[in-house]
Amino acid sequence: MSATVTIKGQVTIPKSVRDHLGIVPGSRVDFRRTADGQIVIEPAEAKPSSRFSQLKGHAGEGMATEDIMALTRGEP
């Protein structure tokens, strides 16, 4: 497989490679060099979610204010 590099240094990853790696629009990828000098592309590891990610977009139906405050403070 081959791809052409644009003037901006961009390359379209072939669909078969994207499908194999599970890469979708918005995915992040890592490039790393192996011991023998080859370059490998792989999906980037997801960042650990924060305690706030559960609240993104809404406070959650049925959650009391005290529960929300405890969650944002990291209290059990």
C-alpha positions as a Markdown table, in Angstrom:
| # | Residue | x | y | z |
|---|---|---|---|---|
| 1 | Met | 0.0 | 0.0 | 0.0 |
| 2 | Ser | 1.1 | 3.5 | -0.6 |
| 3 | Ala | -0.2 | 7.0 | -0.2 |
| 4 | Thr | 0.8 | 10.5 | -1.4 |
| 5 | Val | 2.0 | 13.1 | 1.0 |
| 6 | Thr | 0.4 | 16.5 | 0.5 |
| 7 | Ile | 2.3 | 19.8 | 0.5 |
| 8 | Lys | 1.2 | 20.2 | 4.1 |
| 9 | Gly | 2.7 | 16.8 | 5.1 |
| 10 | Gln | -0.7 | 15.1 | 5.3 |
| 11 | Val | -1.4 | 11.5 | 4.2 |
| 12 | Thr | -4.7 | 9.7 | 3.9 |
| 13 | Ile | -4.5 | 6.5 | 5.8 |
| 14 | Pro | -5.9 | 3.7 | 3.6 |
| 15 | Lys | -9.4 | 2.5 | 4.6 |
| 16 | Ser | -8.2 | -1.1 | 5.1 |
| 17 | Val | -5.6 | 0.2 | 7.6 |
| 18 | Arg | -8.1 | 2.5 | 9.4 |
| 19 | Asp | -10.6 | -0.4 | 9.6 |
| 20 | His | -7.9 | -2.8 | 11.0 |
| 21 | Leu | -6.7 | -0.3 | 13.6 |
| 22 | Gly | -10.2 | 0.9 | 14.5 |
| 23 | Ile | -9.3 | 4.5 | 13.5 |
| 24 | Val | -12.4 | 6.7 | 13.0 |
| 25 | Pro | -12.7 | 10.5 | 12.4 |
| 26 | Gly | -11.4 | 12.3 | 15.4 |
| 27 | Ser | -9.1 | 9.4 | 16.5 |
| 28 | Arg | -5.6 | 10.1 | 17.6 |
| 29 | Val | -2.7 | 8.0 | 16.4 |
| 30 | Asp | 0.9 | 7.5 | 17.7 |
| 31 | Phe | 3.9 | 7.0 | 15.5 |
| 32 | Arg | 6.9 | 5.2 | 17.1 |
| 33 | Arg | 10.2 | 3.9 | 15.9 |
| 34 | Thr | 11.0 | 0.3 | 16.4 |
| 35 | Ala | 14.5 | -1.0 | 17.4 |
| 36 | Asp | 15.2 | -1.8 | 13.7 |
| 37 | Gly | 14.3 | 1.7 | 12.6 |
| 38 | Gln | 10.9 | 1.1 | 11.2 |
| 39 | Ile | 8.0 | 3.5 | 11.9 |
| 40 | Val | 4.8 | 2.0 | 13.3 |
| 41 | Ile | 1.4 | 3.7 | 13.4 |
| 42 | Glu | -1.0 | 2.7 | 16.2 |
| 43 | Pro | -4.1 | 4.1 | 17.9 |
| 44 | Ala | -3.1 | 6.5 | 20.7 |
| 45 | Glu | -4.1 | 5.3 | 24.2 |
| 46 | Ala | -7.1 | 7.1 | 25.5 |
| 47 | Lys | -6.4 | 9.6 | 28.2 |
| 48 | Pro | -7.8 | 8.5 | 31.6 |
| 49 | Ser | -11.2 | 10.0 | 32.2 |
| 50 | Ser | -11.5 | 12.6 | 34.9 |
| 51 | Arg | -14.0 | 12.5 | 37.7 |
| 52 | Phe | -15.8 | 15.3 | 35.8 |
| 53 | Ser | -16.4 | 13.3 | 32.6 |
| 54 | Gln | -19.4 | 11.6 | 34.2 |
| 55 | Leu | -21.0 | 15.1 | 34.5 |
| 56 | Lys | -20.2 | 16.3 | 31.0 |
| 57 | Gly | -23.3 | 17.8 | 29.4 |
| 58 | His | -25.6 | 17.2 | 32.3 |
| 59 | Ala | -25.7 | 16.7 | 36.1 |
| 60 | Gly | -27.5 | 13.4 | 35.7 |
| 61 | Glu | -31.1 | 12.8 | 36.4 |
| 62 | Gly | -31.9 | 12.1 | 40.0 |
| 63 | Met | -28.5 | 13.2 | 41.4 |
| 64 | Ala | -28.8 | 15.5 | 44.5 |
| 65 | Thr | -26.7 | 18.6 | 44.7 |
| 66 | Glu | -24.7 | 17.0 | 47.6 |
| 67 | Asp | -23.9 | 14.0 | 45.4 |
| 68 | Ile | -22.7 | 16.2 | 42.6 |
| 69 | Met | -20.5 | 18.3 | 44.9 |
| 70 | Ala | -19.0 | 15.1 | 46.5 |
| 71 | Leu | -18.3 | 13.7 | 43.0 |
| 72 | Thr | -16.5 | 16.9 | 41.9 |
| 73 | Arg | -14.5 | 17.0 | 45.1 |
| 74 | Gly | -13.4 | 13.4 | 44.6 |
| 75 | Glu | -15.1 | 12.2 | 47.8 |
| 76 | Pro | -16.3 | 8.6 | 48.0 |
